């Protein structure tokens, strides 16, 4: 693609008027015949930064796969694919990841895409089954390569590299500089673009405070803190409560639900659909408190997080930085709270700005103001956000002002609706057709 067409495309499709310095640099070096190592922290616009040179290197659609992007998590794959679809007008982008219908993916591959974004295991599986042909691939992006090695994908990555025999350009991104790259990754005269120390420092926009608790079981202290955070707000602000173990996440989630806190749950043992819905309901503010393990600390497209709460102190400095990086993104400010038990000391990498004295008498309404409606139809049923909005306004008499964020997935959709409109909406939707068929509508918030 020509550079002017790329810039025009991201302006209209993604609403991005101005590139940051890292993105400008990546676009400018794309014409050099060298591999690229991009060292970049979370929240710096990295996905668009590597998308720009990829688009510039792509040829017009050839009926063959031109580029493969490998990322360590399903959520990151989905996020990257969305950005590349928006930026790459005219190019077909397919996402492949575990927890997703294999048959849907096979059907998608019948029309050969220009770009594939995939987790290592799913990409290798499709290649072994001959559902796709990797020989024509010229461009390879390994996103968050440090995380891939950390998660034990090295063997799968090596097998993938053996199938990518005609790759001529590699872009490798990482949050940290690796002392030694694996032998199977043979980079050609690579240039390193290190912006990890030159980007805007979000720490200057963070307020990190210690919250001392009366007991090692911090459940009541967490509830008091959430009440304090939201005592002056009409609607609860978005907060992520980070824990170190899945079992702890489940226990805290159940406790908060019993206390009528609108909260969601996110950890690796959940089904992919449950994780998708948890993130969607957090983003649309129908469940503005998310209890999560470190799986949510990076790779997720999570918007406008006002506060991060460390129920457990993280096990490593890297985890601490990535958790904190969920808030104070771009130009926003963020509050970070660290719950500390009576026999607990702050870890050496934890830096605080002071103590937070929580008032146990303060109360806030932490219940749902918005509800999420589940609709049994999505992209595969040719349903769009516009179809859902029009249906709710015209057929269910819901004012547009009472409708929030709409998310359309492969075979289902979620829409946030003001609580007072839900009973009438469900009653009317039951007898109507959406896109020519009756769909199941149900409220996910209980």
PDB file of N, CA and C in Angstrom, residues 41-43 46-47 71-83 143-144 147 242 266 275 279 283 294-302 322-323 325-326 329:
ATOM      1  N   UNK A  41       6.677  -0.624  25.592  1.00  0.00           N
ATOM      2  CA  UNK A  41       5.843  -0.993  26.739  1.00  0.00           C
ATOM      3  C   UNK A  41       4.368  -1.068  26.374  1.00  0.00           C
ATOM      4  N   UNK A  42       3.569  -1.638  27.280  1.00  0.00           N
ATOM      5  CA  UNK A  42       2.125  -1.721  27.109  1.00  0.00           C
ATOM      6  C   UNK A  42       1.520  -0.325  26.992  1.00  0.00           C
ATOM      7  N   UNK A  43       0.534  -0.203  26.111  1.00  0.00           N
ATOM      8  CA  UNK A  43      -0.211   1.048  26.000  1.00  0.00           C
ATOM      9  C   UNK A  43       0.457   2.114  25.177  1.00  0.00           C
ATOM     10  N   UNK A  46       1.664   0.028  20.142  1.00  0.00           N
ATOM     11  CA  UNK A  46       2.550  -0.928  19.479  1.00  0.00           C
ATOM     12  C   UNK A  46       1.861  -1.651  18.323  1.00  0.00           C
ATOM     13  N   UNK A  47       0.594  -2.040  18.501  1.00  0.00           N
ATOM     14  CA  UNK A  47      -0.087  -2.807  17.454  1.00  0.00           C
ATOM     15  C   UNK A  47      -0.149  -2.027  16.149  1.00  0.00           C
ATOM     16  N   UNK A  71       0.823 -14.184  18.085  1.00  0.00           N
ATOM     17  CA  UNK A  71       0.715 -13.538  19.395  1.00  0.00           C
ATOM     18  C   UNK A  71       0.408 -14.600  20.442  1.00  0.00           C
ATOM     19  N   UNK A  72       0.792 -14.375  21.710  1.00  0.00           N
ATOM     20  CA  UNK A  72       0.716 -15.439  22.713  1.00  0.00           C
ATOM     21  C   UNK A  72      -0.662 -15.716  23.301  1.00  0.00           C
ATOM     22  N   UNK A  73      -1.633 -14.810  23.125  1.00  0.00           N
ATOM     23  CA  UNK A  73      -2.932 -15.026  23.758  1.00  0.00           C
ATOM     24  C   UNK A  73      -4.070 -14.784  22.785  1.00  0.00           C
ATOM     25  N   UNK A  74      -5.196 -15.425  23.075  1.00  0.00           N
ATOM     26  CA  UNK A  74      -6.393 -15.269  22.239  1.00  0.00           C
ATOM     27  C   UNK A  74      -6.826 -13.809  22.193  1.00  0.00           C
ATOM     28  N   UNK A  75      -6.811 -13.189  23.376  1.00  0.00           N
ATOM     29  CA  UNK A  75      -7.289 -11.815  23.461  1.00  0.00           C
ATOM     30  C   UNK A  75      -6.433 -10.871  22.628  1.00  0.00           C
ATOM     31  N   UNK A  76      -5.135 -11.086  22.660  1.00  0.00           N
ATOM     32  CA  UNK A  76      -4.232 -10.245  21.879  1.00  0.00           C
ATOM     33  C   UNK A  76      -4.437 -10.481  20.383  1.00  0.00           C
ATOM     34  N   UNK A  77      -4.661 -11.731  19.999  1.00  0.00           N
ATOM     35  CA  UNK A  77      -4.941 -12.046  18.588  1.00  0.00           C
ATOM     36  C   UNK A  77      -6.169 -11.280  18.101  1.00  0.00           C
ATOM     37  N   UNK A  78      -7.230 -11.312  18.891  1.00  0.00           N
ATOM     38  CA  UNK A  78      -8.475 -10.614  18.512  1.00  0.00           C
ATOM     39  C   UNK A  78      -8.236  -9.115  18.382  1.00  0.00           C
ATOM     40  N   UNK A  79      -7.503  -8.556  19.340  1.00  0.00           N
ATOM     41  CA  UNK A  79      -7.222  -7.113  19.331  1.00  0.00           C
ATOM     42  C   UNK A  79      -6.412  -6.726  18.089  1.00  0.00           C
ATOM     43  N   UNK A  80      -5.363  -7.484  17.790  1.00  0.00           N
ATOM     44  CA  UNK A  80      -4.515  -7.182  16.633  1.00  0.00           C
ATOM     45  C   UNK A  80      -5.318  -7.286  15.333  1.00  0.00           C
ATOM     46  N   UNK A  81      -6.117  -8.352  15.229  1.00  0.00           N
ATOM     47  CA  UNK A  81      -6.910  -8.549  14.013  1.00  0.00           C
ATOM     48  C   UNK A  81      -7.866  -7.387  13.787  1.00  0.00           C
ATOM     49  N   UNK A  82      -8.475  -6.883  14.852  1.00  0.00           N
ATOM     50  CA  UNK A  82      -9.393  -5.743  14.726  1.00  0.00           C
ATOM     51  C   UNK A  82      -8.667  -4.506  14.200  1.00  0.00           C
ATOM     52  N   UNK A  83      -7.459  -4.249  14.735  1.00  0.00           N
ATOM     53  CA  UNK A  83      -6.688  -3.082  14.288  1.00  0.00           C
ATOM     54  C   UNK A  83      -6.283  -3.242  12.820  1.00  0.00           C
ATOM     55  N   UNK A 143       4.587 -10.945  17.894  1.00  0.00           N
ATOM     56  CA  UNK A 143       4.221  -9.917  18.864  1.00  0.00           C
ATOM     57  C   UNK A 143       4.346 -10.454  20.286  1.00  0.00           C
ATOM     58  N   UNK A 144       4.863  -9.601  21.172  1.00  0.00           N
ATOM     59  CA  UNK A 144       5.105  -9.975  22.573  1.00  0.00           C
ATOM     60  C   UNK A 144       5.862 -11.310  22.629  1.00  0.00           C
ATOM     61  N   UNK A 147       6.756 -12.804  25.935  1.00  0.00           N
ATOM     62  CA  UNK A 147       5.655 -13.495  26.608  1.00  0.00           C
ATOM     63  C   UNK A 147       5.461 -14.892  26.038  1.00  0.00           C
ATOM     64  N   UNK A 242      -6.790  -7.399  41.100  1.00  0.00           N
ATOM     65  CA  UNK A 242      -5.847  -8.443  40.694  1.00  0.00           C
ATOM     66  C   UNK A 242      -5.511  -9.378  41.854  1.00  0.00           C
ATOM     67  N   UNK A 266     -12.425 -13.118  35.600  1.00  0.00           N
ATOM     68  CA  UNK A 266     -11.571 -13.398  34.441  1.00  0.00           C
ATOM     69  C   UNK A 266     -10.335 -14.163  34.885  1.00  0.00           C
ATOM     70  N   UNK A 275     -14.758 -15.677  28.969  1.00  0.00           N
ATOM     71  CA  UNK A 275     -13.753 -14.616  29.085  1.00  0.00           C
ATOM     72  C   UNK A 275     -14.103 -13.436  28.181  1.00  0.00           C
ATOM     73  N   UNK A 279     -14.931  -9.535  29.578  1.00  0.00           N
ATOM     74  CA  UNK A 279     -14.265  -8.314  29.116  1.00  0.00           C
ATOM     75  C   UNK A 279     -15.276  -7.351  28.506  1.00  0.00           C
ATOM     76  N   UNK A 283     -16.099  -3.630  29.802  1.00  0.00           N
ATOM     77  CA  UNK A 283     -15.948  -2.461  28.924  1.00  0.00           C
ATOM     78  C   UNK A 283     -17.247  -1.678  28.761  1.00  0.00           C
ATOM     79  N   UNK A 294      -3.401 -12.474  36.658  1.00  0.00           N
ATOM     80  CA  UNK A 294      -2.490 -11.690  35.820  1.00  0.00           C
ATOM     81  C   UNK A 294      -2.711 -11.904  34.327  1.00  0.00           C
ATOM     82  N   UNK A 295      -3.565 -12.847  33.962  1.00  0.00           N
ATOM     83  CA  UNK A 295      -3.909 -13.025  32.548  1.00  0.00           C
ATOM     84  C   UNK A 295      -4.502 -11.748  31.963  1.00  0.00           C
ATOM     85  N   UNK A 296      -5.130 -10.938  32.815  1.00  0.00           N
ATOM     86  CA  UNK A 296      -5.744  -9.687  32.353  1.00  0.00           C
ATOM     87  C   UNK A 296      -4.774  -8.511  32.388  1.00  0.00           C
ATOM     88  N   UNK A 297      -3.522  -8.764  32.766  1.00  0.00           N
ATOM     89  CA  UNK A 297      -2.576  -7.661  32.941  1.00  0.00           C
ATOM     90  C   UNK A 297      -1.985  -7.169  31.623  1.00  0.00           C
ATOM     91  N   UNK A 298      -2.104  -7.971  30.566  1.00  0.00           N
ATOM     92  CA  UNK A 298      -1.575  -7.526  29.281  1.00  0.00           C
ATOM     93  C   UNK A 298      -2.331  -8.212  28.144  1.00  0.00           C
ATOM     94  N   UNK A 299      -2.343  -7.534  26.985  1.00  0.00           N
ATOM     95  CA  UNK A 299      -2.936  -8.122  25.789  1.00  0.00           C
ATOM     96  C   UNK A 299      -4.418  -7.897  25.609  1.00  0.00           C
ATOM     97  N   UNK A 300      -5.120  -7.408  26.651  1.00  0.00           N
ATOM     98  CA  UNK A 300      -6.554  -7.192  26.541  1.00  0.00           C
ATOM     99  C   UNK A 300      -6.863  -5.771  26.083  1.00  0.00           C
ATOM    100  N   UNK A 301      -7.919  -5.643  25.287  1.00  0.00           N
ATOM    101  CA  UNK A 301      -8.383  -4.327  24.870  1.00  0.00           C
ATOM    102  C   UNK A 301      -9.396  -3.836  25.901  1.00  0.00           C
ATOM    103  N   UNK A 302      -8.882  -3.264  26.990  1.00  0.00           N
ATOM    104  CA  UNK A 302      -9.719  -2.793  28.095  1.00  0.00           C
ATOM    105  C   UNK A 302      -9.651  -1.277  28.153  1.00  0.00           C
ATOM    106  N   UNK A 322       2.853  -4.505  34.599  1.00  0.00           N
ATOM    107  CA  UNK A 322       1.786  -4.768  33.640  1.00  0.00           C
ATOM    108  C   UNK A 322       0.406  -4.574  34.263  1.00  0.00           C
ATOM    109  N   UNK A 323       0.239  -4.971  35.522  1.00  0.00           N
ATOM    110  CA  UNK A 323      -1.038  -4.711  36.205  1.00  0.00           C
ATOM    111  C   UNK A 323      -1.314  -3.199  36.244  1.00  0.00           C
ATOM    112  N   UNK A 325      -0.204  -0.980  34.407  1.00  0.00           N
ATOM    113  CA  UNK A 325      -0.367  -0.440  33.063  1.00  0.00           C
ATOM    114  C   UNK A 325      -1.772  -0.537  32.511  1.00  0.00           C
ATOM    115  N   UNK A 326      -2.671  -1.187  33.248  1.00  0.00           N
ATOM    116  CA  UNK A 326      -4.078  -1.233  32.825  1.00  0.00           C
ATOM    117  C   UNK A 326      -4.777   0.108  33.017  1.00  0.00           C
ATOM    118  N   UNK A 329      -3.690   5.213  31.064  1.00  0.00           N
ATOM    119  CA  UNK A 329      -3.273   5.036  29.675  1.00  0.00           C
ATOM    120  C   UNK A 329      -3.502   6.312  28.878  1.00  0.00           C
TER     121      UNK A 329
END
